[in-house]
PDB file of C-alpha atoms in Angstrom:
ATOM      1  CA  UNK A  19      -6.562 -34.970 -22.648  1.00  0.00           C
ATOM      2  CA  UNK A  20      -5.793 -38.372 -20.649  1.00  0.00           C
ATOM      3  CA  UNK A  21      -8.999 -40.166 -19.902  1.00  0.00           C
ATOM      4  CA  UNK A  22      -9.823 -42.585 -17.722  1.00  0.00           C
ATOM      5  CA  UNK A  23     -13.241 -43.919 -17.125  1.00  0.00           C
ATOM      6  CA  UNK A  24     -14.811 -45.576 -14.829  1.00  0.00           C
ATOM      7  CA  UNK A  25     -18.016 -46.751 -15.194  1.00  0.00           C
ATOM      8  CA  UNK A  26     -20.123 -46.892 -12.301  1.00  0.00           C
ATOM      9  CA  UNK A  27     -19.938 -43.711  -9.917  1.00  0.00           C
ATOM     10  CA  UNK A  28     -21.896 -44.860  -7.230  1.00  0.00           C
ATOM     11  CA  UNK A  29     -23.157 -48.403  -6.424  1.00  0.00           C
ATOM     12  CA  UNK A  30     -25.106 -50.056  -4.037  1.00  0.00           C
ATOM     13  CA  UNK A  31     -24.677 -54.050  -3.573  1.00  0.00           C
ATOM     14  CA  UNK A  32     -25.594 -56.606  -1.216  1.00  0.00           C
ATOM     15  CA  UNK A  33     -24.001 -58.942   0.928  1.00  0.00           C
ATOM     16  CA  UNK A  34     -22.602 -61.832  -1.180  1.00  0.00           C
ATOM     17  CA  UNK A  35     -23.295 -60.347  -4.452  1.00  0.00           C
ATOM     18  CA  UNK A  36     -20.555 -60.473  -7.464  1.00  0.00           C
ATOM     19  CA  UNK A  37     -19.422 -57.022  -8.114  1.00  0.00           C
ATOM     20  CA  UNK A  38     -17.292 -55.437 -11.517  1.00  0.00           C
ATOM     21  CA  UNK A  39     -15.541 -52.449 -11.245  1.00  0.00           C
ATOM     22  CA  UNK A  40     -14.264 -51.392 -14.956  1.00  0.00           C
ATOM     23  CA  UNK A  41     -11.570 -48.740 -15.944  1.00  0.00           C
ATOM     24  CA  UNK A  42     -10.919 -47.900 -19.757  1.00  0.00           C
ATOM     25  CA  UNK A  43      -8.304 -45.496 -20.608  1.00  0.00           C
ATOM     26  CA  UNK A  44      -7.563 -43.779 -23.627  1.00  0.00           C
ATOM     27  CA  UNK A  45      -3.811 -42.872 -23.947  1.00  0.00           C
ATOM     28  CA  UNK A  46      -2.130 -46.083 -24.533  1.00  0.00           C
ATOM     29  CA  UNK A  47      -0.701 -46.491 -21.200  1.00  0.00           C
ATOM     30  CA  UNK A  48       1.017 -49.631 -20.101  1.00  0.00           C
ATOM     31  CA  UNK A  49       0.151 -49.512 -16.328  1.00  0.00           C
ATOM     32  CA  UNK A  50      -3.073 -49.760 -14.805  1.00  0.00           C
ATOM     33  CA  UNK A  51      -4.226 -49.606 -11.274  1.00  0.00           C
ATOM     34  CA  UNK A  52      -6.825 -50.613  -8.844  1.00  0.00           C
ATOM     35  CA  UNK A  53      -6.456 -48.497  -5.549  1.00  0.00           C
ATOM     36  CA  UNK A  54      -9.336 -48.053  -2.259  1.00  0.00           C
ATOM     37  CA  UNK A  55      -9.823 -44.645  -0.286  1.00  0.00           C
ATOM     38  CA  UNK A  56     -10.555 -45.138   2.794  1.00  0.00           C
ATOM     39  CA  UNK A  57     -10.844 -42.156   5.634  1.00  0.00           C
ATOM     40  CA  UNK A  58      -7.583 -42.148   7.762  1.00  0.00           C
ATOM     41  CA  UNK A  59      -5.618 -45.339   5.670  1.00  0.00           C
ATOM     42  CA  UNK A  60      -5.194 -42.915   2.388  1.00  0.00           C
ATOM     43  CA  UNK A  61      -4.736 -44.526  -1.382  1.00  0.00           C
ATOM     44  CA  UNK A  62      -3.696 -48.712  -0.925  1.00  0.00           C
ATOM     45  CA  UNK A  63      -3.085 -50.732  -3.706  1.00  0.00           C
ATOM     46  CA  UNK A  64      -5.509 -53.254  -4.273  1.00  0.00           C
ATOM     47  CA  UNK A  65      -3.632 -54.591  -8.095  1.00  0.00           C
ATOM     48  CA  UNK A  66      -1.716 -53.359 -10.583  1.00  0.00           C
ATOM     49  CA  UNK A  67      -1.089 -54.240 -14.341  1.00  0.00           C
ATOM     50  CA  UNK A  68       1.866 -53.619 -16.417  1.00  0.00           C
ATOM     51  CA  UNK A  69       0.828 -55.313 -19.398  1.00  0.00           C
ATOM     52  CA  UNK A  70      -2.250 -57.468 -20.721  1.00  0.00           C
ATOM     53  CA  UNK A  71      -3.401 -60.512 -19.317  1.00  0.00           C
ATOM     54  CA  UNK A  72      -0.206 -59.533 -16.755  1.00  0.00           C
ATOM     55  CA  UNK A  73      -1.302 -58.793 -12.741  1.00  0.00           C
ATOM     56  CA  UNK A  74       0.461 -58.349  -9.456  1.00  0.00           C
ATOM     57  CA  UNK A  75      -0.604 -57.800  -6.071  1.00  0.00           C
ATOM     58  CA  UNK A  76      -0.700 -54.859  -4.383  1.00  0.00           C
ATOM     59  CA  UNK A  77      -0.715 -54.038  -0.432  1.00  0.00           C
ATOM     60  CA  UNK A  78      -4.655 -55.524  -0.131  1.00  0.00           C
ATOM     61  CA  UNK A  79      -5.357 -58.158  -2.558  1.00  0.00           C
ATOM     62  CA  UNK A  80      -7.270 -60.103  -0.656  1.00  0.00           C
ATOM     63  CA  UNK A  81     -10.999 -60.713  -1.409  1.00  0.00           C
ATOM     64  CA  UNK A  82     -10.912 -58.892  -5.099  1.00  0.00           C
ATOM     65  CA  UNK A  83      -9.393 -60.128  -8.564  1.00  0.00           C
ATOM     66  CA  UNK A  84      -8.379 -58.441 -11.796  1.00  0.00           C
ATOM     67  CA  UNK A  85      -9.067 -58.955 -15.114  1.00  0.00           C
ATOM     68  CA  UNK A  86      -6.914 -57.263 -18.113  1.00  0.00           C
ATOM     69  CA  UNK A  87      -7.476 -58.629 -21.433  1.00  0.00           C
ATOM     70  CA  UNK A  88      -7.058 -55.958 -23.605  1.00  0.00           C
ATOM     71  CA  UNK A  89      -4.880 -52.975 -23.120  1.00  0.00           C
ATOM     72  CA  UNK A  90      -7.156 -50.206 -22.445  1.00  0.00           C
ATOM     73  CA  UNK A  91      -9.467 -52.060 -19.678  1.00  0.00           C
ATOM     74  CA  UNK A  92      -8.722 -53.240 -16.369  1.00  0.00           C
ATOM     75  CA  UNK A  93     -11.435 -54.633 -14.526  1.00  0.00           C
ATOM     76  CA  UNK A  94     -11.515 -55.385 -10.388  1.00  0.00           C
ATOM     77  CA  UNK A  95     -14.021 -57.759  -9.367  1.00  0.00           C
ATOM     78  CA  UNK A  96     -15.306 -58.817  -6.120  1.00  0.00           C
ATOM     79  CA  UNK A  97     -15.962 -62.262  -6.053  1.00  0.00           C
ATOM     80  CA  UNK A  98     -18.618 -61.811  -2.895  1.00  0.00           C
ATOM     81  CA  UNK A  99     -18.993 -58.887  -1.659  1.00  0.00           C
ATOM     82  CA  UNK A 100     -18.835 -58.034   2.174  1.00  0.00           C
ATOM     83  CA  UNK A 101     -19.287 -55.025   4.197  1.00  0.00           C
ATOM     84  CA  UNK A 102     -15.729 -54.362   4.794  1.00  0.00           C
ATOM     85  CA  UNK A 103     -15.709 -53.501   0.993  1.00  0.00           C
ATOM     86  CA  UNK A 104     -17.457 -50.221   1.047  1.00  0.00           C
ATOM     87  CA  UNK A 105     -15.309 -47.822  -0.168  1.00  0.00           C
ATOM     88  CA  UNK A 106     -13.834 -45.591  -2.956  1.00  0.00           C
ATOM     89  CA  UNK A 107     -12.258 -47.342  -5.993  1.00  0.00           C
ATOM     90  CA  UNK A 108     -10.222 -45.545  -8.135  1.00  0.00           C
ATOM     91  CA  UNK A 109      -8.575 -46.569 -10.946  1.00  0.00           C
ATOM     92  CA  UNK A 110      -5.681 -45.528 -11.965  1.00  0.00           C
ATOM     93  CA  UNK A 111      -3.046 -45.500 -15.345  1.00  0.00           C
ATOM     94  CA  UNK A 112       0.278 -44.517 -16.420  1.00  0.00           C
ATOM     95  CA  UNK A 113       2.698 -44.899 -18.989  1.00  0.00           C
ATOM     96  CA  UNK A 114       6.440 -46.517 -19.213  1.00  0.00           C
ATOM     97  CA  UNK A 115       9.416 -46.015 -20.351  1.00  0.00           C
ATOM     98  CA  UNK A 116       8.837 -42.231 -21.148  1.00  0.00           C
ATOM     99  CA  UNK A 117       9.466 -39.173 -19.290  1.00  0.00           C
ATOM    100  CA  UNK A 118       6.869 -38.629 -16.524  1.00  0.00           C
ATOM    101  CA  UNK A 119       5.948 -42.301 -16.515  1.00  0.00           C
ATOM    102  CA  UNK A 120       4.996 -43.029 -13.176  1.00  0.00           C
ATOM    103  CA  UNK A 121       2.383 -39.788 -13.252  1.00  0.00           C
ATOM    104  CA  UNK A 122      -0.692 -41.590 -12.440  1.00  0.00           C
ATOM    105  CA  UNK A 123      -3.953 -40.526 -14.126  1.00  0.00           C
ATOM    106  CA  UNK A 124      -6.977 -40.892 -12.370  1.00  0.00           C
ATOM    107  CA  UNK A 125     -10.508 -41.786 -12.707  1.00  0.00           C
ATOM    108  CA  UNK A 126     -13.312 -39.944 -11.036  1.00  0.00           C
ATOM    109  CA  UNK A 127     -13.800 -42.941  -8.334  1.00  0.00           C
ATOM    110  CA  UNK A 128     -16.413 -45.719  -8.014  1.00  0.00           C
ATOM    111  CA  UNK A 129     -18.253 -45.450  -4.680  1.00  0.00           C
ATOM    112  CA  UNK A 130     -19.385 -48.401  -3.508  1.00  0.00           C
ATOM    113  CA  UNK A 131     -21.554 -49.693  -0.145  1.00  0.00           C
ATOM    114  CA  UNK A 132     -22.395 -53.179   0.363  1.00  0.00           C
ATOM    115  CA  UNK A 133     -25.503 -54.051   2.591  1.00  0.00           C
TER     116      UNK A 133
ATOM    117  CA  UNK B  15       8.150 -52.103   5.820  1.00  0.00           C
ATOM    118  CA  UNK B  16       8.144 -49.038   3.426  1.00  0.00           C
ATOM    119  CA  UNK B  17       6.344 -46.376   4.888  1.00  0.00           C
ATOM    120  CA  UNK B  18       5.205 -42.951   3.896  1.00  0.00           C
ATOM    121  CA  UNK B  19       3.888 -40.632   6.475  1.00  0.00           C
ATOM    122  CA  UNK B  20       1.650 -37.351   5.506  1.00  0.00           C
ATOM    123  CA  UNK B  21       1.495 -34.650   8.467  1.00  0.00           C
ATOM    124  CA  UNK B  22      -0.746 -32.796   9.576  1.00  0.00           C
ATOM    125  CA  UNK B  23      -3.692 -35.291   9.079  1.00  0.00           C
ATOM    126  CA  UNK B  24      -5.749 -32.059   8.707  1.00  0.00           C
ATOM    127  CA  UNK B  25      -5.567 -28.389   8.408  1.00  0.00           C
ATOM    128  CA  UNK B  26      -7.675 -25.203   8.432  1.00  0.00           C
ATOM    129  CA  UNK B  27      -6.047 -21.920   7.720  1.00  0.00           C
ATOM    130  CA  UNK B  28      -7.559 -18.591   6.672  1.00  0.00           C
ATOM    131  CA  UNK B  29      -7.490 -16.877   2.654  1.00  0.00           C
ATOM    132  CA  UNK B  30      -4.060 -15.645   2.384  1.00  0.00           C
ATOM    133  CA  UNK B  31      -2.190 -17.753   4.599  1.00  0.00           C
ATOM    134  CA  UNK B  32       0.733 -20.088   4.404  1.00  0.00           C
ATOM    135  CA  UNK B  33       0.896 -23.721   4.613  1.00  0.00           C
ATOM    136  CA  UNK B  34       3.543 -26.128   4.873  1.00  0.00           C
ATOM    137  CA  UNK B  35       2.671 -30.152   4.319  1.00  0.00           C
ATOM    138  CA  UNK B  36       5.215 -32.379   5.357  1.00  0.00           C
ATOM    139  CA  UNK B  37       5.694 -36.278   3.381  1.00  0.00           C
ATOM    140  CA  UNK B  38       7.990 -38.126   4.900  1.00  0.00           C
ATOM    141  CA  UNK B  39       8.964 -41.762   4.254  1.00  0.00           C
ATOM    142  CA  UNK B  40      11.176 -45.034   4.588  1.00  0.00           C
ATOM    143  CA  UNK B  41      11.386 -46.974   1.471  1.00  0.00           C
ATOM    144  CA  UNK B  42      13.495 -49.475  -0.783  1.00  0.00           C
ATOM    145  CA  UNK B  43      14.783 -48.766  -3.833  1.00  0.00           C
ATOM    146  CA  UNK B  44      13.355 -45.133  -3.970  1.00  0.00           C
ATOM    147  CA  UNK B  45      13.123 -43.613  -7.396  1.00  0.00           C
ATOM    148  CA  UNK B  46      10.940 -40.414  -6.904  1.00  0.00           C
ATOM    149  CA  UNK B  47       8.546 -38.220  -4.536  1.00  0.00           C
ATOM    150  CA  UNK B  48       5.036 -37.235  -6.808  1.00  0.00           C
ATOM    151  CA  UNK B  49       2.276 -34.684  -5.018  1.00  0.00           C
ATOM    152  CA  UNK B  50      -0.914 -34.662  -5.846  1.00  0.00           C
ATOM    153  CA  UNK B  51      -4.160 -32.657  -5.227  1.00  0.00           C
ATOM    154  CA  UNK B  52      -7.497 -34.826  -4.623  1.00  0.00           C
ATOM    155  CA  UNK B  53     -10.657 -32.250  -4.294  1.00  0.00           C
ATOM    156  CA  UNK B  54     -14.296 -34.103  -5.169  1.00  0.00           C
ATOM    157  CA  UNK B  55     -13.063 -36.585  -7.304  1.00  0.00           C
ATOM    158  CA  UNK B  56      -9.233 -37.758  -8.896  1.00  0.00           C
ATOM    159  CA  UNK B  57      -6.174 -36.967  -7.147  1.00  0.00           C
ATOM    160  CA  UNK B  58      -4.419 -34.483 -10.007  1.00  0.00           C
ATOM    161  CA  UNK B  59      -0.903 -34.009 -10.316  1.00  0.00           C
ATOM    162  CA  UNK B  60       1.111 -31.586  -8.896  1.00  0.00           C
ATOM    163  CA  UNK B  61       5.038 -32.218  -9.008  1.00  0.00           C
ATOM    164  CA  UNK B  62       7.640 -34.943  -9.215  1.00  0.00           C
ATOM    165  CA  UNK B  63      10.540 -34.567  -7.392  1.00  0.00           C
ATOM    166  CA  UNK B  64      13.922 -37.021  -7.645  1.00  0.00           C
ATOM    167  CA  UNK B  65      16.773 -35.282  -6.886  1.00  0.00           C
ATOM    168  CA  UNK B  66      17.452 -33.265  -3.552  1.00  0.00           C
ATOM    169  CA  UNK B  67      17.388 -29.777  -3.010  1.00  0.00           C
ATOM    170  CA  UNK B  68      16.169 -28.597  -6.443  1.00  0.00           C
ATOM    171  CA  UNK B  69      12.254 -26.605  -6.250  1.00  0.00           C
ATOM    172  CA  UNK B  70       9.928 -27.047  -8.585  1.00  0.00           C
ATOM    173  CA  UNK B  71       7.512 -24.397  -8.297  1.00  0.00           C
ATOM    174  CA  UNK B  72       4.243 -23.820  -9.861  1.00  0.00           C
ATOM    175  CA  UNK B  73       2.647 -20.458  -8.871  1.00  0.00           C
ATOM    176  CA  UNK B  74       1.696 -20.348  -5.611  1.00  0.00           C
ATOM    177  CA  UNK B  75       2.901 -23.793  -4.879  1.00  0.00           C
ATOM    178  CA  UNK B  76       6.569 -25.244  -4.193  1.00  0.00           C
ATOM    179  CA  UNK B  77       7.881 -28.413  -3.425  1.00  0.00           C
ATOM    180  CA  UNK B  78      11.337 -29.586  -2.635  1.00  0.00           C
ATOM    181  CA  UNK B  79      12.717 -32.924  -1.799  1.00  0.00           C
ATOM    182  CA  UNK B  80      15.133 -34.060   0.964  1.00  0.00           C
ATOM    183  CA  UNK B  81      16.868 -37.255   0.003  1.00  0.00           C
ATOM    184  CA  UNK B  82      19.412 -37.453   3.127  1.00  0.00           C
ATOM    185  CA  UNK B  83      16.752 -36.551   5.352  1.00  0.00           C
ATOM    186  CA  UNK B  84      13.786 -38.498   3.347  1.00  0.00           C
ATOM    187  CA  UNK B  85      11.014 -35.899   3.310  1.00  0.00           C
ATOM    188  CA  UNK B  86       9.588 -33.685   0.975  1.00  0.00           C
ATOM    189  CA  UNK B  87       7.501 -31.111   2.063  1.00  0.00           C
ATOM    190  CA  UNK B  88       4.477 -28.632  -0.079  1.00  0.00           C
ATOM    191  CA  UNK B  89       4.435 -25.010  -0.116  1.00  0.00           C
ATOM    192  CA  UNK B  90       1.262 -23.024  -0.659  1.00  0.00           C
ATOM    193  CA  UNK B  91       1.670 -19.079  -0.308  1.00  0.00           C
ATOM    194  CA  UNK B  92      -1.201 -16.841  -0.098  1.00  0.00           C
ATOM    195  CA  UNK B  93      -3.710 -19.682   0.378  1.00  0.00           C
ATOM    196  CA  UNK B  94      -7.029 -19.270  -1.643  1.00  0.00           C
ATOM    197  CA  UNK B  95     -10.701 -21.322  -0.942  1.00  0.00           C
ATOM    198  CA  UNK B  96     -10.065 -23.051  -3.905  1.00  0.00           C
ATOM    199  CA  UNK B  97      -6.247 -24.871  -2.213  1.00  0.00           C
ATOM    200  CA  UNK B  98      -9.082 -26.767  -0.291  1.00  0.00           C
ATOM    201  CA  UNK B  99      -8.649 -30.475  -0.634  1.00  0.00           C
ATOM    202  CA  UNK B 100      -6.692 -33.277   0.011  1.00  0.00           C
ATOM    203  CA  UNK B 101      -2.845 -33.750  -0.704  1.00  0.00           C
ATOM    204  CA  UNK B 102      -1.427 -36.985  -1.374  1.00  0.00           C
ATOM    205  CA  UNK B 103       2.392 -38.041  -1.253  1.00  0.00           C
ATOM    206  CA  UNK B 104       3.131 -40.865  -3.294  1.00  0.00           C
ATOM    207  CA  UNK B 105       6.222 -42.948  -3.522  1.00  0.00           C
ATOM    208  CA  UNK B 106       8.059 -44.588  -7.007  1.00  0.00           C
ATOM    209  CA  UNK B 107      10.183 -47.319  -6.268  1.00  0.00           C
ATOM    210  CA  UNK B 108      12.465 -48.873  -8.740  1.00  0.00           C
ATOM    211  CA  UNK B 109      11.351 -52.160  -7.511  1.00  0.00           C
ATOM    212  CA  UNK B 110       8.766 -52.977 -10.284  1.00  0.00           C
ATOM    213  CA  UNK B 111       5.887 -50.367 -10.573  1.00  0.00           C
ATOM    214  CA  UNK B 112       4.575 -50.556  -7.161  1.00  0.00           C
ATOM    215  CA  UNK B 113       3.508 -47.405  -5.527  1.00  0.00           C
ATOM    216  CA  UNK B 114       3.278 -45.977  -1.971  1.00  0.00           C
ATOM    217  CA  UNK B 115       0.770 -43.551  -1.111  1.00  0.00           C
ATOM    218  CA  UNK B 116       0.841 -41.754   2.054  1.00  0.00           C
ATOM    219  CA  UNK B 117      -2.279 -41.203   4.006  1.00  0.00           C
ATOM    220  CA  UNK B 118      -2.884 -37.419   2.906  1.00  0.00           C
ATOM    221  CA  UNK B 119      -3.028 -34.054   4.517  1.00  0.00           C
ATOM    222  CA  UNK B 120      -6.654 -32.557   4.215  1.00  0.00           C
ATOM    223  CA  UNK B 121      -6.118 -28.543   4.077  1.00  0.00           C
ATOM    224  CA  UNK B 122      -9.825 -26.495   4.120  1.00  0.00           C
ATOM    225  CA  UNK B 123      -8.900 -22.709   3.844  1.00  0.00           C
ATOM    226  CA  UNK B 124     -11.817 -20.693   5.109  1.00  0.00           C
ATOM    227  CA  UNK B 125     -12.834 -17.051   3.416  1.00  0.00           C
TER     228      UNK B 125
END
C-alpha cells in the first residue's frame, strides 16, 4: 500500500515559534505536496515538489518554506509562527509519467494551533 | 483566475437516498477532473475523469465529466451512513503539476 506519513498529528505552538511539518513517503513518487484545510476555503496549495532539492509555489506561499533533500521527504516549515497558521496540513504525493500520475496520496493531516 | 466551484457547500439526506454533487470550474490548460472522498482524515480517491461523456462507475457511485459545459458532477444511489464525508473536486492542469482543489461538498446521511 502507498504510504505517506506525517509525523506530528496534532501540535500546539506559540506565537513566534519555528515550526517543521515532515512528510515521508514510501512509493517512489516524484511529486510531493504541502496543502492547508481550512473550513469554507477547501484544499490550497501551500508548495509543491517535482523533484529533489526542486520547489515551486503554490496558491499561499507566503509565511512557510520547503525543504526536499532527499526523495522520499518533504518538509514545510514555518519560519515564525502566527495565529493565522492554525490549520490542517496535509501532505500530499504522486507519481509521473505513469498512468494515474496525478492521483494524489494523502497523509492523515497535521493539526496545528498556534497561541 | 482558474477557478473550481463545489456545490452544495453542504448536504444532509436520509439512508437510501440520492445525491447529486456538482464541480464545476474555469481553468487553463485543463488535463483532467479527479474526486475524492475526505472522512476523518486523507481525502481518498474516487475517479479520474478526462474525456467527456464517458461514466466511470464504482458501485453505488458515478461520475461523468462535461468538457463543453466544464462540470463534472458525483452520483451516489442508495446513500448509506457510511457516504458521510467530504467530497473534493480537484483540477490537473497541463501547466506544470499544479493542482486546483475546489472547496468541497460536505454530505452527512442520517439513519
Amino acid at each position: 500500500d502507498v504510504k505517506v506519513t506525517q509525523s506530528s498529528r496534532y501540535l500546539v505552538k506559540r506565537t513566534g515559534e519555528k515550526v517543521f511539518l515532515e512528510c515521508v513517503q514510501d512509493m517512489d513518487h516524484e511529486n510531493m505536496f504541502w496543502y492547508r484545510q481550512d473550513p469554507g476555503l477547501g484544499l490550497r496549495l501551500i508548495y509543491f515538489s517535482y523533484d529533489v532539492k526542486m520547489k515551486e509555489k503554490g496558491d499561499i506561499p507566503e509565511g512557510y518554506s520547503v525543504s526536499r533533500e532527499k526523495k522520499e521527504r518533504f518538509s514545510l516549515i514555518l519560519e515564525s509562527a502566527s495565529t493565522n497558521q492554525t490549520s490542517m496540513y496535509l501532505c500530499a504525493s504522486s507519481g509521473q509519467g505513469r498512468p494515474g500520475a496525478n492521483v494524489l496520496t494523502f497523509g492523515a493531516g497535521s493539526r496545528l494551533t498556534v497561541l | 483566475e482558474d477557478k473550481v466551484v463545489q456545490s452544495p457547500l453542504s448536504l444532509v439526506v436520509h439512508e437510501g437516498d440520492t445525491v447529486t454533487l456538482n464541480c464545476s470550474y474555469e481553468v487553463t490548460n485543463f488535463r483532467s477532473l479527479l474526486w475524492y472522498k475526505q472522512e476523518k482524515k486523507a481525502p481518498t480517491f474516487l475517479f479520474m475523469l478526462t474525456s467527456s461523456g464517458i461514466e466511470k462507475k464504482s458501485g453505488r457511485l458515478s461520475s461523468i465529466l462535461d468538457k463543453k459545459e466544464l462540470f463534472s458532477i458525483l452520483n451516489i444511489t442508495a446513500t448509506q451512513t457510511g457516504d458521510s464525508a467530504v467530497y473534493l473536486c480537484n483540477i490537473v492542469r497541463n501547466a506544470g503539476n499544479m493542482l486546483t482543489f475546489g472547496g468541497g461538498t460536505r454530505l452527512m446521511v442520517k439513519p
